[in-house]
Amino acid sequence: MKKPTYYTTRRKFVKRISQGAGAGLFLPASMGVLGSACSSNQQSSETVTESTEAPAKKDRLGLALVGLGNYSKGQLAPALEQTEKCYLAGIVTGTPAKAEEWKQKYNIPDGNIYNYDNYDELVNNDDIDIIYVVLPNSMHAEYTIRAAKAGKHVMCEKPMAISVDECQQMIDACNQNNVQLAVGYRLHYEPFNQEVIRLGQEQVFGPLTGIDNAFGFTIGDPTQWRLDYERAGGGALMDVGIYTIQAACYTSGEEPVSVVAEEFKTDMEKFSEVDETINFTLTFPSGLKANCQTSYNKNYNKLRGEAENGWFELSPAYTYGPLAGETSEGPMDFPQISEQAVHMDRFAECIMQNEMIKTTGEMGMRDMKIIEAIYQSIEQGSQEVPIDL
Ligand code: NAD
């Protein structure tokens, strides 16, 4: 039997792509974004290679973090010490002092340390299979596209980009270069949120009659990139409101058809460029409505589903844990896990098994379309805006 492409060396893989022989490794962009499991790749048999070299099979894939800020340092690097299918193989940073610190702490070889200028040379590095983009939002598209061109699979942080156009370019680049693209939606493999998916989508308490969810926090430093429109692309909605969009979709198993949104601002100076607080209501094809709130000036963190015969609620719902949940029948009891470790492992496993992760680029683009409709509704004085997915 011929081997799937991930067994081959990276340089050969990219060379083959440039010769046009690698097309169609992963499922097409048209695949739905609400699929409940990794899907087998129907096209894989057409994309095997003719290598005569002994394949270097990997038990774990090498992952490089791009951007060593708070999330990388506080969550992803520690999670990569728990992962079983991937490991921290490299870093990309513009700060030499950080490179030195991470090199010592995580035993990263010099040859796997890159900066933003020599980033494209990753094409020659067979240790690194996955690039994880953890940069300010406006940089996601560029660094995802460059990673794809270097033949690397990409995990990109949320929000996937700052416009639908950018999301499409990222998806195209990954498809053209035959690599898989995931968005850092870490809750899809988290037990409490998975239970909400089961309760909602399987209608355990009967059909849903409403969803209420809210995610907000009080943002600090007024000089940070999150408050700079050019680098963030938007405010609370782009940053944490996106979780409420996600939750409304995965709880209901539906995708919204329209939205009505309203913005509130109390600090005109701090939030002169980006949104502070937004309330919006998504309407789904079944008629179900999800009321969502997001803010950079209020602390809330809740997901509640009301159904005909009961209810369920997570609070907190979206943080790194510990999460907590309850239903009309009593408290939920699930293990607390590293959401990031499970998500990265699942991605690596999907790549190794030539399957598609649930948290696709298409899902990231869907959410960006919803976000653009929310901003449009605000601009139009809270008119109902159709969402064309
Ligand atoms: P951060 O500000 O702590 O880190 C950003 C990193 O980017 C820093 O290392 C910084 O040096 C680097 N950088 C490069 N060019 C920059 C520029 N022009 N301006 C500012 N920084 C620049 O941010 P963070 O909290 O780590 O967030 C990074 C990304 O991760 C964001 O997209 C964010 O939405 C996402 N994130 C996701 C989660 C999650 O739970 N999935 C949590 C936190 C952050």
Short mmCIF file of C-alpha atoms and ligand atoms in Angstrom, two decimals:
data_model
loop_
_atom_site.label_atom_id
_atom_site.label_comp_id
_atom_site.label_asym_id
_atom_site.label_seq_id
_atom_site.Cartn_x
_atom_site.Cartn_y
_atom_site.Cartn_z
CA MET A 1 0.00 0.00 0.00
CA LYS A 2 1.26 3.48 -0.82
CA LYS A 3 1.88 5.83 2.07
CA PRO A 4 -0.04 9.04 2.73
CA THR A 5 1.93 12.19 2.14
CA TYR A 6 2.66 13.01 5.75
CA TYR A 7 5.09 10.13 5.84
CA THR A 8 7.29 11.79 3.25
CA THR A 9 9.86 14.44 3.84
CA ARG A 10 8.57 17.99 3.73
CA ARG A 11 10.89 19.22 1.00
CA LYS A 12 9.81 16.49 -1.36
CA PHE A 13 6.19 17.15 -0.47
CA VAL A 14 6.40 20.81 -1.35
CA LYS A 15 8.31 20.06 -4.52
CA ARG A 16 5.56 17.68 -5.52
CA ILE A 17 2.92 20.28 -4.87
CA SER A 18 4.73 22.75 -7.05
CA GLN A 19 4.62 20.11 -9.74
CA GLY A 20 0.89 19.89 -9.27
CA ALA A 21 0.84 16.33 -8.00
CA GLY A 22 -0.38 17.00 -4.48
CA ALA A 23 -3.77 18.52 -5.13
CA GLY A 24 -6.83 17.41 -3.22
CA LEU A 25 -5.32 15.85 -0.13
CA PHE A 26 -7.96 17.23 2.20
CA LEU A 27 -11.68 17.48 2.13
CA PRO A 28 -13.01 20.27 -0.03
CA ALA A 29 -13.87 23.68 1.34
CA SER A 30 -17.53 22.97 0.77
CA MET A 31 -17.61 20.49 3.63
CA GLY A 32 -20.12 21.57 6.29
CA VAL A 33 -18.81 23.28 9.38
CA LEU A 34 -21.08 21.60 11.89
CA GLY A 35 -19.86 18.04 11.38
CA SER A 36 -19.77 16.25 14.72
CA ALA A 37 -16.68 14.12 14.14
CA CYS A 38 -13.47 13.97 12.21
CA SER A 39 -14.34 12.80 8.75
CA SER A 40 -12.43 10.36 6.68
CA ASN A 41 -10.83 11.85 3.60
CA GLN A 42 -12.46 10.36 0.55
CA GLN A 43 -9.78 11.79 -1.72
CA SER A 44 -6.75 10.35 -0.02
CA SER A 45 -6.29 7.42 -2.35
CA GLU A 46 -5.66 9.83 -5.21
CA THR A 47 -2.94 11.69 -3.39
CA VAL A 48 -0.49 9.05 -2.34
CA THR A 49 3.12 9.35 -3.32
CA GLU A 50 5.59 7.32 -5.28
CA SER A 51 8.53 7.90 -2.95
CA THR A 52 11.29 5.34 -3.16
CA GLU A 53 12.92 6.73 0.00
CA ALA A 54 12.13 4.96 3.26
CA PRO A 55 9.37 7.06 4.81
CA ALA A 56 10.12 8.75 8.11
CA LYS A 57 7.02 7.86 10.06
CA LYS A 58 6.39 10.13 13.00
CA ASP A 59 4.61 9.16 16.19
CA ARG A 60 4.28 12.82 17.09
CA LEU A 61 4.17 15.82 14.83
CA GLY A 62 6.42 18.81 15.41
CA LEU A 63 4.62 22.08 16.06
CA ALA A 64 6.03 25.61 15.95
CA LEU A 65 4.39 28.49 17.78
CA VAL A 66 4.40 31.82 15.97
CA GLY A 67 4.18 34.70 18.42
CA LEU A 68 5.26 34.07 22.00
CA GLY A 69 2.82 36.32 23.82
CA ASN A 70 0.49 35.58 26.71
CA TYR A 71 -1.51 32.78 25.14
CA SER A 72 1.53 30.93 23.83
CA LYS A 73 3.44 31.34 27.05
CA GLY A 74 0.64 30.82 29.54
CA GLN A 75 -1.45 28.15 27.81
CA LEU A 76 -0.08 26.60 24.64
CA ALA A 77 3.50 25.85 25.67
CA PRO A 78 2.40 24.22 28.96
CA ALA A 79 -0.28 22.28 27.05
CA LEU A 80 2.37 21.05 24.63
CA GLU A 81 4.02 19.36 27.59
CA GLN A 82 0.88 17.25 27.95
CA THR A 83 0.20 16.44 24.30
CA GLU A 84 0.77 12.95 22.98
CA LYS A 85 0.46 13.43 19.23
CA CYS A 86 2.46 16.62 18.82
CA TYR A 87 5.22 18.50 20.63
CA LEU A 88 6.82 21.91 20.69
CA ALA A 89 9.45 21.54 17.99
CA GLY A 90 10.07 25.19 17.11
CA ILE A 91 9.29 28.84 17.70
CA VAL A 92 8.97 31.99 15.63
CA THR A 93 9.59 35.25 17.44
CA GLY A 94 10.83 38.74 16.68
CA THR A 95 12.43 39.06 20.10
CA PRO A 96 15.90 37.47 20.51
CA ALA A 97 15.62 37.45 24.32
CA LYS A 98 12.42 35.40 24.10
CA ALA A 99 14.10 33.01 21.67
CA GLU A 100 16.88 32.42 24.18
CA GLU A 101 14.48 31.98 27.09
CA TRP A 102 12.27 29.49 25.21
CA LYS A 103 15.27 27.65 23.80
CA GLN A 104 16.54 26.97 27.32
CA LYS A 105 13.15 26.23 28.85
CA TYR A 106 11.85 23.89 26.16
CA ASN A 107 15.10 22.55 24.77
CA ILE A 108 14.48 23.85 21.27
CA PRO A 109 17.33 23.33 18.81
CA ASP A 110 18.85 26.47 17.24
CA GLY A 111 17.83 25.25 13.80
CA ASN A 112 14.15 25.36 14.81
CA ILE A 113 14.15 28.97 15.97
CA TYR A 114 12.91 31.48 13.40
CA ASN A 115 12.04 35.14 13.23
CA TYR A 116 9.51 36.95 11.07
CA ASP A 117 12.08 37.56 8.31
CA ASN A 118 13.36 34.02 7.84
CA TYR A 119 9.95 32.44 8.55
CA ASP A 120 9.56 31.20 4.97
CA GLU A 121 12.69 29.09 5.38
CA LEU A 122 10.52 26.73 7.41
CA VAL A 123 9.90 25.09 4.07
CA ASN A 124 13.26 23.37 4.54
CA ASN A 125 12.56 22.13 8.06
CA ASP A 126 11.25 18.60 8.29
CA ASP A 127 11.00 18.74 12.10
CA ILE A 128 8.07 21.10 11.87
CA ASP A 129 4.77 19.82 10.54
CA ILE A 130 2.32 22.29 12.08
CA ILE A 131 2.53 26.05 12.44
CA TYR A 132 0.37 27.56 15.17
CA VAL A 133 -0.32 31.26 14.49
CA VAL A 134 -0.76 33.11 17.80
CA LEU A 135 -0.29 36.69 16.65
CA PRO A 136 -2.53 39.77 16.73
CA ASN A 137 -5.61 39.19 14.57
CA SER A 138 -4.51 41.32 11.62
CA MET A 139 -1.43 39.12 11.18
CA HIS A 140 -3.27 35.80 11.06
CA ALA A 141 -3.88 35.82 7.32
CA GLU A 142 -0.34 36.64 6.27
CA TYR A 143 1.32 34.12 8.58
CA THR A 144 -1.18 31.39 7.73
CA ILE A 145 -0.71 31.90 4.01
CA ARG A 146 3.08 31.93 4.31
CA ALA A 147 2.95 28.76 6.42
CA ALA A 148 0.75 27.07 3.84
CA LYS A 149 3.18 28.04 1.09
CA ALA A 150 5.94 26.46 3.15
CA GLY A 151 3.90 23.24 3.07
CA LYS A 152 2.96 23.33 6.76
CA HIS A 153 -0.40 22.49 8.29
CA VAL A 154 -1.80 25.49 10.14
CA MET A 155 -3.63 26.03 13.38
CA CYS A 156 -4.64 29.70 13.48
CA GLU A 157 -5.96 31.47 16.53
CA LYS A 158 -9.41 33.01 16.65
CA PRO A 159 -10.71 35.18 15.17
CA MET A 160 -9.41 33.49 12.06
CA ALA A 161 -8.72 36.87 10.40
CA ILE A 162 -10.17 40.35 10.27
CA SER A 163 -12.38 39.93 7.20
CA VAL A 164 -14.21 37.28 5.23
CA ASP A 165 -11.97 38.02 2.23
CA GLU A 166 -8.89 37.19 4.25
CA CYS A 167 -10.47 33.97 5.51
CA GLN A 168 -11.14 32.92 1.93
CA GLN A 169 -7.54 33.64 0.94
CA MET A 170 -6.30 31.54 3.86
CA ILE A 171 -8.55 28.63 2.92
CA ASP A 172 -7.47 28.88 -0.71
CA ALA A 173 -3.78 28.95 0.22
CA CYS A 174 -4.16 25.87 2.41
CA ASN A 175 -6.13 24.01 -0.24
CA GLN A 176 -3.65 24.94 -2.97
CA ASN A 177 -0.74 23.79 -0.86
CA ASN A 178 -2.47 20.65 0.27
CA VAL A 179 -2.29 21.38 3.99
CA GLN A 180 -4.96 21.34 6.63
CA LEU A 181 -6.22 24.52 8.34
CA ALA A 182 -7.75 24.64 11.82
CA VAL A 183 -8.94 27.54 13.96
CA GLY A 184 -8.12 27.60 17.67
CA TYR A 185 -11.66 26.84 18.80
CA ARG A 186 -10.51 24.82 21.79
CA LEU A 187 -13.95 24.07 23.26
CA HIS A 188 -15.13 21.54 20.68
CA TYR A 189 -13.17 18.80 22.41
CA GLU A 190 -13.84 20.00 25.98
CA PRO A 191 -16.19 17.69 27.99
CA PHE A 192 -18.62 20.29 29.43
CA ASN A 193 -19.10 21.96 26.05
CA GLN A 194 -19.37 18.56 24.39
CA GLU A 195 -22.17 17.74 26.82
CA VAL A 196 -23.96 20.94 25.85
CA ILE A 197 -23.60 19.93 22.21
CA ARG A 198 -25.17 16.57 23.03
CA LEU A 199 -27.99 18.03 25.13
CA GLY A 200 -28.81 20.67 22.53
CA GLN A 201 -28.34 18.82 19.28
CA GLU A 202 -29.87 15.53 20.46
CA GLN A 203 -32.73 17.46 22.07
CA VAL A 204 -32.33 15.55 25.32
CA PHE A 205 -34.74 17.98 27.04
CA GLY A 206 -36.84 18.40 23.92
CA PRO A 207 -36.50 21.06 21.25
CA LEU A 208 -34.58 24.17 22.29
CA THR A 209 -36.73 27.21 22.99
CA GLY A 210 -33.89 29.69 23.56
CA ILE A 211 -30.17 30.18 24.05
CA ASP A 212 -28.67 32.87 26.27
CA ASN A 213 -24.97 33.31 26.34
CA ALA A 214 -22.48 35.95 27.31
CA PHE A 215 -18.74 36.33 27.35
CA GLY A 216 -17.01 39.51 28.43
CA PHE A 217 -14.19 40.76 30.59
CA THR A 218 -12.80 44.06 31.78
CA ILE A 219 -9.86 44.83 29.56
CA GLY A 220 -6.80 46.51 31.07
CA ASP A 221 -3.88 48.29 29.39
CA PRO A 222 -5.33 50.94 27.03
CA THR A 223 -2.29 50.73 24.75
CA GLN A 224 -2.62 47.04 23.89
CA TRP A 225 -3.22 45.85 20.31
CA ARG A 226 -6.70 44.56 21.19
CA LEU A 227 -7.88 48.19 21.36
CA ASP A 228 -6.17 49.15 18.09
CA TYR A 229 -8.52 48.68 15.15
CA GLU A 230 -5.76 48.08 12.65
CA ARG A 231 -4.28 45.14 14.53
CA ALA A 232 -7.45 43.77 16.16
CA GLY A 233 -10.02 44.33 13.41
CA GLY A 234 -12.68 44.94 16.05
CA GLY A 235 -13.18 44.81 19.78
CA ALA A 236 -14.97 42.53 22.23
CA LEU A 237 -17.02 40.90 19.49
CA MET A 238 -13.97 39.75 17.51
CA ASP A 239 -12.12 38.67 20.63
CA VAL A 240 -14.64 37.00 22.93
CA GLY A 241 -18.06 37.55 21.37
CA ILE A 242 -16.95 34.99 18.83
CA TYR A 243 -17.29 32.34 21.54
CA THR A 244 -20.96 33.15 21.93
CA ILE A 245 -21.45 32.79 18.17
CA GLN A 246 -19.67 29.47 18.32
CA ALA A 247 -21.74 28.31 21.28
CA ALA A 248 -25.04 29.32 19.70
CA CYS A 249 -24.15 27.25 16.62
CA TYR A 250 -22.79 24.18 18.37
CA THR A 251 -25.55 24.09 20.97
CA SER A 252 -28.31 24.29 18.38
CA GLY A 253 -26.57 22.41 15.56
CA GLU A 254 -27.86 25.18 13.29
CA GLU A 255 -26.35 28.17 11.53
CA PRO A 256 -28.02 31.58 11.83
CA VAL A 257 -30.00 33.17 9.03
CA SER A 258 -30.19 36.70 10.42
CA VAL A 259 -29.03 38.96 13.22
CA VAL A 260 -30.07 42.10 15.07
CA ALA A 261 -27.31 43.87 17.02
CA GLU A 262 -26.88 46.87 19.29
CA GLU A 263 -23.69 48.50 20.53
CA PHE A 264 -23.12 50.31 23.85
CA LYS A 265 -20.13 52.48 24.71
CA THR A 266 -19.37 54.00 28.10
CA ASP A 267 -15.68 54.88 27.63
CA MET A 268 -15.32 56.80 24.38
CA GLU A 269 -11.58 57.30 24.79
CA LYS A 270 -10.51 53.76 25.58
CA PHE A 271 -12.87 52.31 23.01
CA SER A 272 -12.45 55.00 20.39
CA GLU A 273 -11.41 52.44 17.75
CA VAL A 274 -13.13 49.21 18.71
CA ASP A 275 -16.41 48.03 20.16
CA GLU A 276 -16.85 47.89 23.91
CA THR A 277 -20.18 46.10 24.46
CA ILE A 278 -22.45 44.47 21.89
CA ASN A 279 -25.72 42.62 22.39
CA PHE A 280 -27.03 40.64 19.46
CA THR A 281 -29.75 38.14 18.68
CA LEU A 282 -29.17 35.40 16.14
CA THR A 283 -32.16 33.76 14.47
CA PHE A 284 -31.82 30.18 13.26
CA PRO A 285 -33.73 28.35 10.49
CA SER A 286 -35.92 26.53 13.05
CA GLY A 287 -37.02 29.88 14.46
CA LEU A 288 -34.81 29.45 17.53
CA LYS A 289 -33.19 32.64 18.81
CA ALA A 290 -29.89 33.02 20.64
CA ASN A 291 -29.37 36.13 22.73
CA CYS A 292 -25.68 36.91 22.97
CA GLN A 293 -23.74 39.54 24.89
CA THR A 294 -20.11 40.48 24.69
CA SER A 295 -18.10 43.18 26.36
CA TYR A 296 -14.65 44.56 27.15
CA ASN A 297 -16.15 46.32 30.14
CA LYS A 298 -18.26 43.69 31.89
CA ASN A 299 -17.40 40.27 33.26
CA TYR A 300 -19.69 37.48 32.17
CA ASN A 301 -19.10 33.92 31.10
CA LYS A 302 -22.23 31.85 30.65
CA LEU A 303 -24.02 29.56 28.22
CA ARG A 304 -27.62 28.54 28.90
CA GLY A 305 -29.99 26.48 26.82
CA GLU A 306 -33.72 26.43 27.50
CA ALA A 307 -35.67 23.50 26.11
CA GLU A 308 -39.30 22.40 26.23
CA ASN A 309 -38.68 19.94 29.06
CA GLY A 310 -35.67 21.32 30.90
CA TRP A 311 -32.56 23.48 30.77
CA PHE A 312 -28.79 23.31 30.92
CA GLU A 313 -26.17 25.87 31.77
CA LEU A 314 -22.39 26.24 31.86
CA SER A 315 -20.92 28.91 34.08
CA PRO A 316 -18.09 29.49 33.51
CA ALA A 317 -18.49 28.20 29.99
CA TYR A 318 -15.59 29.51 27.95
CA THR A 319 -12.47 29.90 30.03
CA TYR A 320 -9.55 27.48 30.24
CA GLY A 321 -11.12 25.81 33.25
CA PRO A 322 -12.20 24.72 35.66
CA LEU A 323 -15.61 24.88 33.95
CA ALA A 324 -18.87 24.06 35.73
CA GLY A 325 -22.29 23.03 34.54
CA GLU A 326 -25.76 22.15 35.67
CA THR A 327 -28.97 20.93 34.10
CA SER A 328 -32.56 20.89 35.31
CA GLU A 329 -31.71 17.40 36.58
CA GLY A 330 -28.62 18.31 38.59
CA PRO A 331 -24.96 19.22 38.41
CA MET A 332 -22.71 18.09 35.57
CA ASP A 333 -19.66 16.08 36.47
CA PHE A 334 -16.90 15.94 33.90
CA PRO A 335 -13.11 15.87 34.09
CA GLN A 336 -11.22 19.13 33.78
CA ILE A 337 -8.78 18.78 30.93
CA SER A 338 -6.30 20.93 29.08
CA GLU A 339 -8.53 22.25 26.30
CA GLN A 340 -5.49 23.29 24.30
CA ALA A 341 -3.69 19.94 24.63
CA VAL A 342 -6.74 18.00 23.52
CA HIS A 343 -7.34 20.30 20.58
CA MET A 344 -3.75 20.24 19.35
CA ASP A 345 -3.60 16.48 19.75
CA ARG A 346 -6.80 16.07 17.78
CA PHE A 347 -5.41 18.23 15.01
CA ALA A 348 -2.19 16.22 14.86
CA GLU A 349 -4.20 13.00 14.86
CA CYS A 350 -6.40 14.22 12.02
CA ILE A 351 -3.31 15.11 9.99
CA MET A 352 -1.70 11.73 10.66
CA GLN A 353 -4.88 9.85 9.84
CA ASN A 354 -5.72 12.05 6.87
CA GLU A 355 -8.98 13.15 8.44
CA MET A 356 -10.51 16.60 8.77
CA ILE A 357 -10.66 18.38 12.13
CA LYS A 358 -14.03 19.78 13.22
CA THR A 359 -12.69 23.29 13.78
CA THR A 360 -12.01 24.05 10.13
CA GLY A 361 -11.08 27.21 8.31
CA GLU A 362 -14.59 27.10 6.83
CA MET A 363 -15.98 27.32 10.37
CA GLY A 364 -13.69 30.29 11.05
CA MET A 365 -14.92 31.98 7.87
CA ARG A 366 -18.55 31.28 8.76
CA ASP A 367 -18.04 33.07 12.07
CA MET A 368 -16.40 36.00 10.31
CA LYS A 369 -19.46 36.28 8.03
CA ILE A 370 -21.67 36.38 11.12
CA ILE A 371 -19.41 39.00 12.73
CA GLU A 372 -19.57 41.17 9.60
CA ALA A 373 -23.39 40.90 9.65
CA ILE A 374 -23.42 41.95 13.32
CA TYR A 375 -21.34 45.05 12.58
CA GLN A 376 -23.58 45.77 9.61
CA SER A 377 -26.70 45.59 11.79
CA ILE A 378 -25.11 48.08 14.22
CA GLU A 379 -24.19 50.42 11.35
CA GLN A 380 -27.76 50.23 10.09
CA GLY A 381 -29.23 51.25 13.43
CA SER A 382 -29.98 47.71 14.69
CA GLN A 383 -31.85 46.59 11.62
CA GLU A 384 -32.22 42.87 11.03
CA VAL A 385 -29.47 41.77 8.64
CA PRO A 386 -29.67 38.49 6.73
CA ILE A 387 -26.67 36.20 7.07
CA ASP A 388 -25.66 34.60 3.82
CA LEU A 389 -23.50 31.61 4.60
P1 NAD B 1 -0.24 38.95 23.13
O1 NAD B 1 -0.31 40.40 22.92
O2 NAD B 1 0.01 38.45 24.51
O3 NAD B 1 0.84 38.29 22.17
C1 NAD B 1 0.98 38.69 20.83
C2 NAD B 1 2.33 38.27 20.30
O4 NAD B 1 2.48 38.77 18.98
C3 NAD B 1 3.49 38.83 21.12
O5 NAD B 1 4.49 37.84 21.25
C4 NAD B 1 4.00 39.98 20.27
O6 NAD B 1 5.39 40.22 20.45
C5 NAD B 1 3.72 39.45 18.88
N1 NAD B 1 3.61 40.51 17.87
C6 NAD B 1 4.21 40.48 16.66
N2 NAD B 1 3.92 41.59 15.98
C7 NAD B 1 3.13 42.33 16.76
C8 NAD B 1 2.50 43.59 16.60
N3 NAD B 1 2.60 44.30 15.46
N4 NAD B 1 1.75 44.08 17.61
C9 NAD B 1 1.58 43.37 18.75
N5 NAD B 1 2.16 42.15 18.96
C10 NAD B 1 2.93 41.65 17.97
O7 NAD B 1 -1.62 38.34 22.58
P2 NAD B 1 -2.29 36.94 22.94
O8 NAD B 1 -3.23 37.12 24.06
O9 NAD B 1 -1.27 35.90 23.06
O10 NAD B 1 -3.20 36.71 21.62
C11 NAD B 1 -2.63 36.29 20.40
C12 NAD B 1 -3.73 35.64 19.56
O11 NAD B 1 -4.24 34.53 20.26
C13 NAD B 1 -4.93 36.56 19.29
O12 NAD B 1 -5.40 36.33 17.99
C14 NAD B 1 -5.97 36.12 20.29
O13 NAD B 1 -7.29 36.32 19.86
C15 NAD B 1 -5.65 34.65 20.41
N6 NAD B 1 -6.02 34.11 21.72
C16 NAD B 1 -6.79 33.01 21.78
C17 NAD B 1 -7.16 32.48 22.98
C18 NAD B 1 -8.00 31.24 23.04
O14 NAD B 1 -8.45 30.89 24.12
N7 NAD B 1 -8.20 30.55 21.94
C19 NAD B 1 -6.73 33.08 24.15
C20 NAD B 1 -5.92 34.21 24.09
C21 NAD B 1 -5.56 34.71 22.86
#
